[in-house]
Amino acid sequence: MLKKRIFFFTAILTVLAACSPNAPTIQNDTSVESEDELVARALEIHDRVLTFDSHADTPLRMIEPGFDMAERHDPNESGSKVDYPRMIEGGLDAIFFAAFVAQNIRDDEGNSRAKALGLQMIDAVIASTEANSDTVGLALTPDDAYALEKEGKRAIYLAIENGYPIGDDISNIELFYNKGVRYITLVHSTNNDLADSATDSKGPEHQGISPFGEQVVLEMNRLGIMVDVSHGSEEVFYDAIAVSKAPIIASHSNARAVTAHDRNMSDDMLKLMAENGGVVQLTMLSDYLRDAPENPERDAAVAALRAGMKPFGEMNQEERKAARAAFNELNEQFPVPAANVNDVVDHIDHIVKIAGIDHVGIGCDFDGGGGIDGIFDASEVMNITIELVRRGYSEQDIEKIWSGNLMRVFRDVQRIAAEIQSSNV
Ligand SMILES: [Zn+2]
């Protein structure tokens, strides 16, 4: 596998060498490095560090009949952003596949449907890792990713995005843990029984995390599941810091001071995240990365299209296909310049300035809306490393950003769970 990857990088270098100007780059030590040399150095670093993407909604694709993770998909044709061949191409070593269940009615029937769908996606991920055991492995602890990397395999971790499948039954959390789930995003785009969303048009319902949500956080602490506050309201973030006995994560969120969006984190939140020992994982959604140029005609067309559509999570396969085609057509009619890797590293620079180098990571949100110019799918994630190297980040810093920080939180969460469990005996 390693050979294959190096071959791929060599291929990339050849392409880059053919099309990039040999503009000299001034390094910190004032020696002159050409663009080609810089890219080559960045790709070597990218290959050496463990690269870990903390958020992809790929399980949503994995339950589609006929979708094969071992096959390379064309992202423009299929909309798919992650499969095993493209993880290899991009030098992406580890990933959290989040079983995303869209929020729906909060009664017994809705809750049990959500749980069944969550389990269906989790089982699809497990089955896929078993069917592709020569390429990937299911990972449960931080050490697993490093062991799999040594074998030349990708590490596949499980998460749940939206606590809806927990329903009102706290014992479901242990069931999910036993399946391999290692973080849970408390809430999604609308409020649920656990917590308020950052984006619910109805406004807050619990003023943060609900009393049941607090029990859920403590149970996650006991088991060793990371608490993910992405999508939660500001109050959810502050409540999670106060309630959780272990550091928390934002699996896919950006900096609000750089791009004003309710899904992004204020400087105050970033500072508190640093005090908490947690980590903010940068995400590749254009709207969270840069201010979109104003386009009222497009906005009206998007609103009209959305008004006639069910929420994506409630659509069947045919409806999803039709929705994707409709949005593709709209995008062609009203193109919007996507964010690019400069925007991503602007956010990283800001988080480093406010929270420090130990509290930032990468969570692309592929297959959940993530994908920008130059980091469109899993095969292009090395472009983040290239830009980090260009801006003077050291290999040690890049290792922290790509996995070290998230792994530190992951280890802390598991250590604290062991302490809680041994003190309970
Ligand atoms: Zn999300």
Short mmCIF file of C-alpha atoms and ligand atoms in Angstrom, two decimals:
data_model
loop_
_atom_site.label_atom_id
_atom_site.label_comp_id
_atom_site.label_asym_id
_atom_site.label_seq_id
_atom_site.Cartn_x
_atom_site.Cartn_y
_atom_site.Cartn_z
CA MET A 1 0.00 0.00 0.00
CA LEU A 2 2.82 2.34 0.91
CA LYS A 3 4.41 1.73 -2.45
CA LYS A 4 1.15 2.57 -4.18
CA ARG A 5 0.87 5.83 -2.28
CA ILE A 6 4.42 6.89 -2.97
CA PHE A 7 3.83 6.07 -6.60
CA PHE A 8 0.76 8.29 -6.49
CA PHE A 9 2.67 11.14 -4.88
CA THR A 10 5.37 10.79 -7.50
CA ALA A 11 2.68 11.01 -10.15
CA ILE A 12 1.31 14.17 -8.53
CA LEU A 13 4.78 15.67 -8.34
CA THR A 14 5.30 15.00 -12.03
CA VAL A 15 2.02 16.73 -12.85
CA LEU A 16 2.80 19.64 -10.58
CA ALA A 17 6.30 19.95 -11.99
CA ALA A 18 4.82 20.09 -15.46
CA CYS A 19 2.34 22.85 -14.74
CA SER A 20 3.68 24.96 -11.88
CA PRO A 21 5.99 27.90 -12.36
CA ASN A 22 9.37 27.59 -10.65
CA ALA A 23 8.75 30.64 -8.51
CA PRO A 24 11.18 30.64 -5.60
CA THR A 25 9.72 30.60 -2.13
CA ILE A 26 11.58 32.29 0.70
CA GLN A 27 11.78 30.03 3.72
CA ASN A 28 12.24 31.14 7.31
CA ASP A 29 15.96 30.42 7.15
CA THR A 30 16.09 32.62 4.02
CA SER A 31 17.32 29.74 1.87
CA VAL A 32 15.47 29.64 -1.44
CA GLU A 33 13.07 26.78 -2.08
CA SER A 34 11.31 26.34 -5.39
CA GLU A 35 7.58 25.63 -5.56
CA ASP A 36 8.33 22.06 -6.65
CA GLU A 37 10.66 21.52 -3.71
CA LEU A 38 8.10 22.94 -1.31
CA VAL A 39 5.39 20.62 -2.64
CA ALA A 40 7.72 17.63 -2.50
CA ARG A 41 8.64 18.47 1.11
CA ALA A 42 4.95 18.89 2.02
CA LEU A 43 4.00 15.56 0.46
CA GLU A 44 6.75 13.82 2.42
CA ILE A 45 5.39 15.34 5.64
CA HIS A 46 1.85 14.39 4.59
CA ASP A 47 3.01 10.82 4.16
CA ARG A 48 4.87 10.67 7.48
CA VAL A 49 2.19 12.10 9.78
CA LEU A 50 -1.01 10.23 10.58
CA THR A 51 -3.74 12.12 8.72
CA PHE A 52 -7.12 11.85 10.44
CA ASP A 53 -10.38 13.41 9.21
CA SER A 54 -12.82 13.60 12.13
CA HIS A 55 -16.05 13.90 10.19
CA ALA A 56 -17.60 12.28 7.10
CA ASP A 57 -21.25 11.35 6.55
CA THR A 58 -20.25 8.53 4.22
CA PRO A 59 -22.43 5.89 6.00
CA LEU A 60 -25.38 7.63 4.33
CA ARG A 61 -23.88 6.53 1.00
CA MET A 62 -22.87 3.11 2.30
CA ILE A 63 -26.50 2.07 2.87
CA GLU A 64 -27.40 2.89 -0.74
CA PRO A 65 -27.93 -0.35 -2.68
CA GLY A 66 -24.92 -1.11 -4.86
CA PHE A 67 -22.64 1.57 -3.39
CA ASP A 68 -19.20 -0.03 -3.07
CA MET A 69 -16.51 1.65 -0.95
CA ALA A 70 -13.82 -0.37 -2.78
CA GLU A 71 -14.73 1.36 -6.05
CA ARG A 72 -13.47 4.78 -7.09
CA HIS A 73 -16.38 7.15 -7.70
CA ASP A 74 -16.42 10.28 -9.81
CA PRO A 75 -17.44 13.02 -7.34
CA ASN A 76 -19.03 15.18 -10.05
CA GLU A 77 -21.14 12.35 -11.35
CA SER A 78 -22.12 10.57 -8.13
CA GLY A 79 -21.77 13.35 -5.54
CA SER A 80 -19.71 10.86 -3.47
CA LYS A 81 -16.64 12.34 -1.76
CA VAL A 82 -15.09 9.37 0.05
CA ASP A 83 -14.23 5.80 -0.89
CA TYR A 84 -11.21 3.68 -0.07
CA PRO A 85 -9.33 4.28 -3.37
CA ARG A 86 -9.64 8.07 -2.90
CA MET A 87 -8.50 7.86 0.75
CA ILE A 88 -5.36 6.13 -0.56
CA GLU A 89 -4.87 8.74 -3.30
CA GLY A 90 -5.21 11.59 -0.82
CA GLY A 91 -2.94 9.95 1.74
CA LEU A 92 -5.78 10.02 4.26
CA ASP A 93 -4.93 7.47 6.95
CA ALA A 94 -7.90 7.59 9.31
CA ILE A 95 -11.47 8.84 9.28
CA PHE A 96 -14.52 9.02 11.50
CA PHE A 97 -17.58 7.78 9.61
CA ALA A 98 -20.58 9.36 11.29
CA ALA A 99 -23.95 7.63 11.13
CA PHE A 100 -26.09 10.71 10.52
CA VAL A 101 -29.79 10.50 11.32
CA ALA A 102 -31.78 13.60 10.33
CA GLN A 103 -33.99 14.97 13.10
CA ASN A 104 -37.62 13.97 12.81
CA ILE A 105 -40.60 13.49 15.09
CA ARG A 106 -39.64 12.98 18.74
CA ASP A 107 -41.99 10.24 19.88
CA ASP A 108 -41.50 6.50 20.56
CA GLU A 109 -42.03 5.59 16.92
CA GLY A 110 -39.70 8.31 15.64
CA ASN A 111 -37.05 7.40 18.20
CA SER A 112 -37.11 3.71 17.32
CA ARG A 113 -36.95 4.49 13.60
CA ALA A 114 -33.93 6.73 14.26
CA LYS A 115 -32.22 4.00 16.30
CA ALA A 116 -32.85 1.39 13.57
CA LEU A 117 -31.46 3.71 10.87
CA GLY A 118 -28.41 4.56 13.01
CA LEU A 119 -27.71 0.87 13.58
CA GLN A 120 -28.22 0.11 9.87
CA MET A 121 -25.50 2.64 8.99
CA ILE A 122 -23.16 1.44 11.74
CA ASP A 123 -23.58 -2.15 10.58
CA ALA A 124 -22.94 -1.07 6.98
CA VAL A 125 -19.61 0.50 8.05
CA ILE A 126 -18.61 -2.62 10.00
CA ALA A 127 -19.56 -4.89 7.08
CA SER A 128 -17.57 -2.70 4.67
CA THR A 129 -14.45 -2.86 6.85
CA GLU A 130 -14.80 -6.65 7.02
CA ALA A 131 -15.29 -6.98 3.26
CA ASN A 132 -12.23 -4.77 2.62
CA SER A 133 -9.93 -6.04 5.36
CA ASP A 134 -6.94 -5.95 3.01
CA THR A 135 -7.32 -2.14 2.70
CA VAL A 136 -8.99 -0.88 5.90
CA GLY A 137 -9.72 -1.89 9.48
CA LEU A 138 -12.31 -0.91 12.08
CA ALA A 139 -10.53 1.13 14.75
CA LEU A 140 -11.69 1.49 18.36
CA THR A 141 -8.78 3.12 20.19
CA PRO A 142 -6.22 5.79 19.24
CA ASP A 143 -3.50 3.10 19.04
CA ASP A 144 -5.47 1.18 16.41
CA ALA A 145 -4.91 3.88 13.76
CA TYR A 146 -1.11 3.77 14.19
CA ALA A 147 -1.10 -0.04 14.11
CA LEU A 148 -3.23 -0.08 10.94
CA GLU A 149 -1.02 2.58 9.33
CA LYS A 150 2.01 0.32 9.90
CA GLU A 151 0.15 -2.43 8.04
CA GLY A 152 -0.55 -0.01 5.19
CA LYS A 153 -4.28 0.09 6.00
CA ARG A 154 -6.75 2.93 6.58
CA ALA A 155 -8.34 3.24 10.03
CA ILE A 156 -12.14 3.52 10.07
CA TYR A 157 -13.71 4.92 13.24
CA LEU A 158 -17.41 5.15 14.02
CA ALA A 159 -19.42 8.11 15.28
CA ILE A 160 -23.05 9.22 15.42
CA GLU A 161 -24.09 12.66 14.18
CA ASN A 162 -27.22 13.76 16.06
CA GLY A 163 -28.14 12.14 19.38
CA TYR A 164 -31.65 11.40 18.08
CA PRO A 165 -31.05 7.59 17.84
CA ILE A 166 -30.47 7.54 21.63
CA GLY A 167 -34.17 8.42 21.98
CA ASP A 168 -35.11 8.60 25.66
CA ASP A 169 -33.23 5.41 26.58
CA ILE A 170 -29.81 6.03 28.14
CA SER A 171 -28.85 2.34 27.73
CA ASN A 172 -28.68 2.87 23.95
CA ILE A 173 -25.39 4.74 24.45
CA GLU A 174 -23.66 1.59 25.73
CA LEU A 175 -25.14 -0.36 22.84
CA PHE A 176 -23.60 2.14 20.40
CA TYR A 177 -20.29 2.13 22.30
CA ASN A 178 -20.16 -1.66 22.04
CA LYS A 179 -20.69 -1.35 18.29
CA GLY A 180 -17.61 0.90 18.14
CA VAL A 181 -19.04 4.45 18.34
CA ARG A 182 -16.41 6.82 19.77
CA TYR A 183 -18.07 10.23 19.48
CA ILE A 184 -21.64 11.47 19.37
CA THR A 185 -22.67 14.88 18.01
CA LEU A 186 -25.36 15.85 20.52
CA VAL A 187 -27.67 17.65 18.10
CA HIS A 188 -28.05 18.53 14.41
CA SER A 189 -29.79 21.41 12.57
CA THR A 190 -32.90 21.43 14.76
CA ASN A 191 -33.39 20.97 18.52
CA ASN A 192 -33.73 17.45 19.90
CA ASP A 193 -34.37 15.94 23.35
CA LEU A 194 -30.71 16.40 24.35
CA ALA A 195 -29.81 19.90 23.28
CA ASP A 196 -30.54 23.06 21.28
CA SER A 197 -29.27 23.47 17.74
CA ALA A 198 -27.30 26.51 16.54
CA THR A 199 -29.63 26.74 13.56
CA ASP A 200 -33.18 25.88 14.69
CA SER A 201 -35.47 28.61 13.28
CA LYS A 202 -37.74 28.15 16.32
CA GLY A 203 -34.95 29.25 18.67
CA PRO A 204 -33.78 27.56 21.88
CA GLU A 205 -35.91 25.01 23.71
CA HIS A 206 -33.69 23.90 26.62
CA GLN A 207 -31.41 26.99 26.86
CA GLY A 208 -28.48 24.66 26.10
CA ILE A 209 -28.27 20.99 27.11
CA SER A 210 -31.46 19.47 28.60
CA PRO A 211 -31.41 17.58 31.93
CA PHE A 212 -31.61 14.32 29.92
CA GLY A 213 -28.80 15.60 27.69
CA GLU A 214 -26.64 16.13 30.79
CA GLN A 215 -27.19 12.48 31.77
CA VAL A 216 -26.20 11.51 28.22
CA VAL A 217 -22.96 13.52 28.47
CA LEU A 218 -22.08 11.83 31.79
CA GLU A 219 -22.84 8.39 30.35
CA MET A 220 -20.60 9.20 27.36
CA ASN A 221 -17.87 10.22 29.87
CA ARG A 222 -18.31 6.91 31.70
CA LEU A 223 -18.05 4.84 28.53
CA GLY A 224 -15.27 6.80 26.78
CA ILE A 225 -17.27 8.42 23.98
CA MET A 226 -16.17 11.93 22.95
CA VAL A 227 -18.77 14.69 23.34
CA ASP A 228 -19.15 16.60 20.04
CA VAL A 229 -20.67 20.10 20.20
CA SER A 230 -20.69 20.88 16.46
CA HIS A 231 -24.20 21.99 15.39
CA GLY A 232 -25.04 22.84 19.03
CA SER A 233 -25.99 26.37 20.12
CA GLU A 234 -23.49 28.51 22.02
CA GLU A 235 -25.22 27.55 25.29
CA VAL A 236 -24.74 23.88 24.39
CA PHE A 237 -21.02 24.52 24.08
CA TYR A 238 -20.81 26.24 27.49
CA ASP A 239 -23.01 23.56 29.11
CA ALA A 240 -20.92 20.75 27.61
CA ILE A 241 -17.72 22.31 29.00
CA ALA A 242 -19.37 22.63 32.43
CA VAL A 243 -20.97 19.16 32.54
CA SER A 244 -18.42 16.94 30.80
CA LYS A 245 -15.72 15.39 32.99
CA ALA A 246 -13.51 14.98 29.93
CA PRO A 247 -12.36 17.40 27.19
CA ILE A 248 -14.83 17.91 24.35
CA ILE A 249 -14.56 18.23 20.58
CA ALA A 250 -16.19 20.20 17.79
CA SER A 251 -15.89 17.59 15.02
CA HIS A 252 -16.61 20.04 12.18
CA SER A 253 -16.74 23.78 13.03
CA ASN A 254 -14.78 26.91 12.06
CA ALA A 255 -13.84 30.32 13.50
CA ARG A 256 -16.58 32.97 13.69
CA ALA A 257 -14.15 35.90 13.77
CA VAL A 258 -13.00 34.90 10.28
CA THR A 259 -16.43 33.93 8.89
CA ALA A 260 -19.58 35.05 10.71
CA HIS A 261 -21.81 31.97 10.84
CA ASP A 262 -23.86 30.51 13.72
CA ARG A 263 -22.15 27.14 13.16
CA ASN A 264 -18.73 28.70 13.79
CA MET A 265 -17.05 29.35 17.14
CA SER A 266 -16.43 32.76 18.70
CA ASP A 267 -13.00 33.70 20.05
CA ASP A 268 -14.36 33.32 23.58
CA MET A 269 -15.42 29.77 22.78
CA LEU A 270 -12.03 29.03 21.19
CA LYS A 271 -10.22 30.26 24.31
CA LEU A 272 -12.43 28.13 26.53
CA MET A 273 -11.87 25.13 24.25
CA ALA A 274 -8.13 25.56 24.88
CA GLU A 275 -8.65 25.75 28.68
CA ASN A 276 -10.83 22.64 28.44
CA GLY A 277 -8.07 20.75 26.59
CA GLY A 278 -10.47 20.06 23.71
CA VAL A 279 -10.12 20.49 19.96
CA VAL A 280 -11.89 22.31 17.11
CA GLN A 281 -11.79 20.40 13.84
CA LEU A 282 -11.86 22.69 10.79
CA THR A 283 -14.47 21.85 8.17
CA MET A 284 -14.55 22.28 4.37
CA LEU A 285 -17.93 23.96 3.93
CA SER A 286 -17.70 27.10 1.80
CA ASP A 287 -20.35 28.98 3.78
CA TYR A 288 -18.40 28.45 7.04
CA LEU A 289 -15.08 29.39 5.42
CA ARG A 290 -15.70 32.69 3.65
CA ASP A 291 -18.42 35.28 3.18
CA ALA A 292 -20.28 34.32 0.02
CA PRO A 293 -20.60 37.10 -2.54
CA GLU A 294 -24.19 38.45 -2.55
CA ASN A 295 -26.43 36.84 -5.14
CA PRO A 296 -30.15 37.50 -4.44
CA GLU A 297 -31.27 35.75 -7.65
CA ARG A 298 -29.53 32.58 -6.57
CA ASP A 299 -30.86 32.88 -3.01
CA ALA A 300 -34.41 33.13 -4.36
CA ALA A 301 -33.88 30.11 -6.62
CA VAL A 302 -32.45 28.05 -3.72
CA ALA A 303 -35.35 29.06 -1.46
CA ALA A 304 -37.90 28.11 -4.14
CA LEU A 305 -36.20 24.74 -4.70
CA ARG A 306 -35.99 23.99 -0.95
CA ALA A 307 -39.63 24.96 -0.39
CA GLY A 308 -40.75 22.22 -2.75
CA MET A 309 -38.52 19.55 -1.20
CA LYS A 310 -38.66 17.27 1.84
CA PRO A 311 -35.65 17.34 4.18
CA PHE A 312 -32.82 15.31 2.62
CA GLY A 313 -32.86 12.73 5.42
CA GLU A 314 -36.49 11.84 4.67
CA MET A 315 -36.01 11.28 0.94
CA ASN A 316 -35.87 7.89 -0.73
CA GLN A 317 -33.06 7.06 -3.20
CA GLU A 318 -34.93 8.35 -6.25
CA GLU A 319 -35.88 11.60 -4.53
CA ARG A 320 -32.28 12.13 -3.42
CA LYS A 321 -31.03 11.59 -6.93
CA ALA A 322 -33.57 14.09 -8.26
CA ALA A 323 -32.66 16.61 -5.53
CA ARG A 324 -28.96 16.35 -6.35
CA ALA A 325 -29.68 16.84 -10.04
CA ALA A 326 -31.86 19.88 -9.30
CA PHE A 327 -29.14 21.47 -7.13
CA ASN A 328 -26.48 20.70 -9.75
CA GLU A 329 -28.61 22.45 -12.36
CA LEU A 330 -29.14 25.42 -10.06
CA ASN A 331 -25.39 25.62 -9.39
CA GLU A 332 -24.73 25.70 -13.10
CA GLN A 333 -27.28 28.46 -13.59
CA PHE A 334 -26.03 30.53 -10.61
CA PRO A 335 -22.41 29.56 -9.97
CA VAL A 336 -20.85 30.61 -6.65
CA PRO A 337 -17.09 30.69 -6.26
CA ALA A 338 -16.28 28.01 -3.67
CA ALA A 339 -13.95 28.56 -0.73
CA ASN A 340 -10.40 27.34 -1.24
CA VAL A 341 -7.44 26.06 0.75
CA ASN A 342 -6.33 29.64 1.57
CA ASP A 343 -9.60 30.19 3.42
CA VAL A 344 -9.09 26.93 5.33
CA VAL A 345 -5.62 27.87 6.50
CA ASP A 346 -6.80 31.43 7.33
CA HIS A 347 -9.15 29.76 9.84
CA ILE A 348 -6.36 27.52 11.13
CA ASP A 349 -4.08 30.58 11.55
CA HIS A 350 -6.80 32.34 13.55
CA ILE A 351 -7.57 29.37 15.82
CA VAL A 352 -3.85 28.90 16.46
CA LYS A 353 -3.58 32.60 17.33
CA ILE A 354 -6.52 32.47 19.77
CA ALA A 355 -6.43 28.91 21.18
CA GLY A 356 -2.91 27.74 20.35
CA ILE A 357 -1.52 24.99 18.12
CA ASP A 358 -2.80 22.21 20.43
CA HIS A 359 -6.51 22.82 19.84
CA VAL A 360 -7.13 22.64 16.10
CA GLY A 361 -7.66 19.75 13.68
CA ILE A 362 -9.43 18.74 10.46
CA GLY A 363 -12.98 17.38 9.99
CA CYS A 364 -13.85 17.78 6.31
CA ASP A 365 -17.59 16.87 6.41
CA PHE A 366 -17.30 15.02 3.09
CA ASP A 367 -20.63 13.48 2.05
CA GLY A 368 -22.33 15.95 4.41
CA GLY A 369 -21.84 19.11 2.35
CA GLY A 370 -18.05 19.46 2.68
CA GLY A 371 -15.87 19.91 -0.39
CA ILE A 372 -14.29 23.11 -1.71
CA ASP A 373 -12.06 24.26 -4.52
CA GLY A 374 -8.89 22.15 -4.29
CA ILE A 375 -10.20 19.98 -1.44
CA PHE A 376 -13.23 18.65 -3.24
CA ASP A 377 -13.00 15.07 -2.01
CA ALA A 378 -10.80 12.68 -0.01
CA SER A 379 -8.28 12.42 -2.86
CA GLU A 380 -7.27 16.08 -2.47
CA VAL A 381 -6.65 16.49 1.26
CA MET A 382 -2.88 16.75 0.78
CA ASN A 383 -3.49 20.30 -0.45
CA ILE A 384 -4.13 21.33 3.16
CA THR A 385 -0.65 20.12 4.12
CA ILE A 386 0.92 21.91 1.16
CA GLU A 387 -0.64 25.23 2.25
CA LEU A 388 0.39 24.67 5.89
CA VAL A 389 3.98 24.08 4.78
CA ARG A 390 3.80 27.17 2.55
CA ARG A 391 2.80 29.25 5.57
CA GLY A 392 5.68 27.98 7.65
CA TYR A 393 4.02 25.37 9.88
CA SER A 394 6.55 22.80 11.09
CA GLU A 395 6.14 19.05 10.73
CA GLN A 396 5.45 18.88 14.46
CA ASP A 397 2.64 21.45 14.12
CA ILE A 398 1.21 19.67 11.09
CA GLU A 399 1.19 16.36 12.96
CA LYS A 400 -0.79 18.02 15.75
CA ILE A 401 -3.28 19.51 13.30
CA TRP A 402 -3.74 16.32 11.30
CA SER A 403 -4.18 13.93 14.24
CA GLY A 404 -2.10 14.63 17.35
CA ASN A 405 -4.59 17.01 18.96
CA LEU A 406 -7.64 14.85 18.29
CA MET A 407 -5.77 11.75 19.50
CA ARG A 408 -4.79 13.58 22.71
CA VAL A 409 -8.47 14.32 23.44
CA PHE A 410 -9.44 10.76 22.45
CA ARG A 411 -6.84 9.35 24.90
CA ASP A 412 -7.93 11.73 27.68
CA VAL A 413 -11.57 10.73 27.17
CA GLN A 414 -10.69 7.02 27.37
CA ARG A 415 -8.41 7.50 30.39
CA ILE A 416 -11.10 9.47 32.27
CA ALA A 417 -13.67 6.76 31.41
CA ALA A 418 -11.36 4.11 32.91
CA GLU A 419 -10.97 6.25 36.04
CA ILE A 420 -14.74 6.72 36.37
CA GLN A 421 -15.33 3.01 35.91
CA SER A 422 -12.69 1.96 38.43
CA SER A 423 -13.98 4.45 41.03
CA ASN A 424 -17.51 3.04 40.53
CA VAL A 425 -16.51 -0.56 41.29
ZN ZN B 1 -22.84 18.18 10.25
#
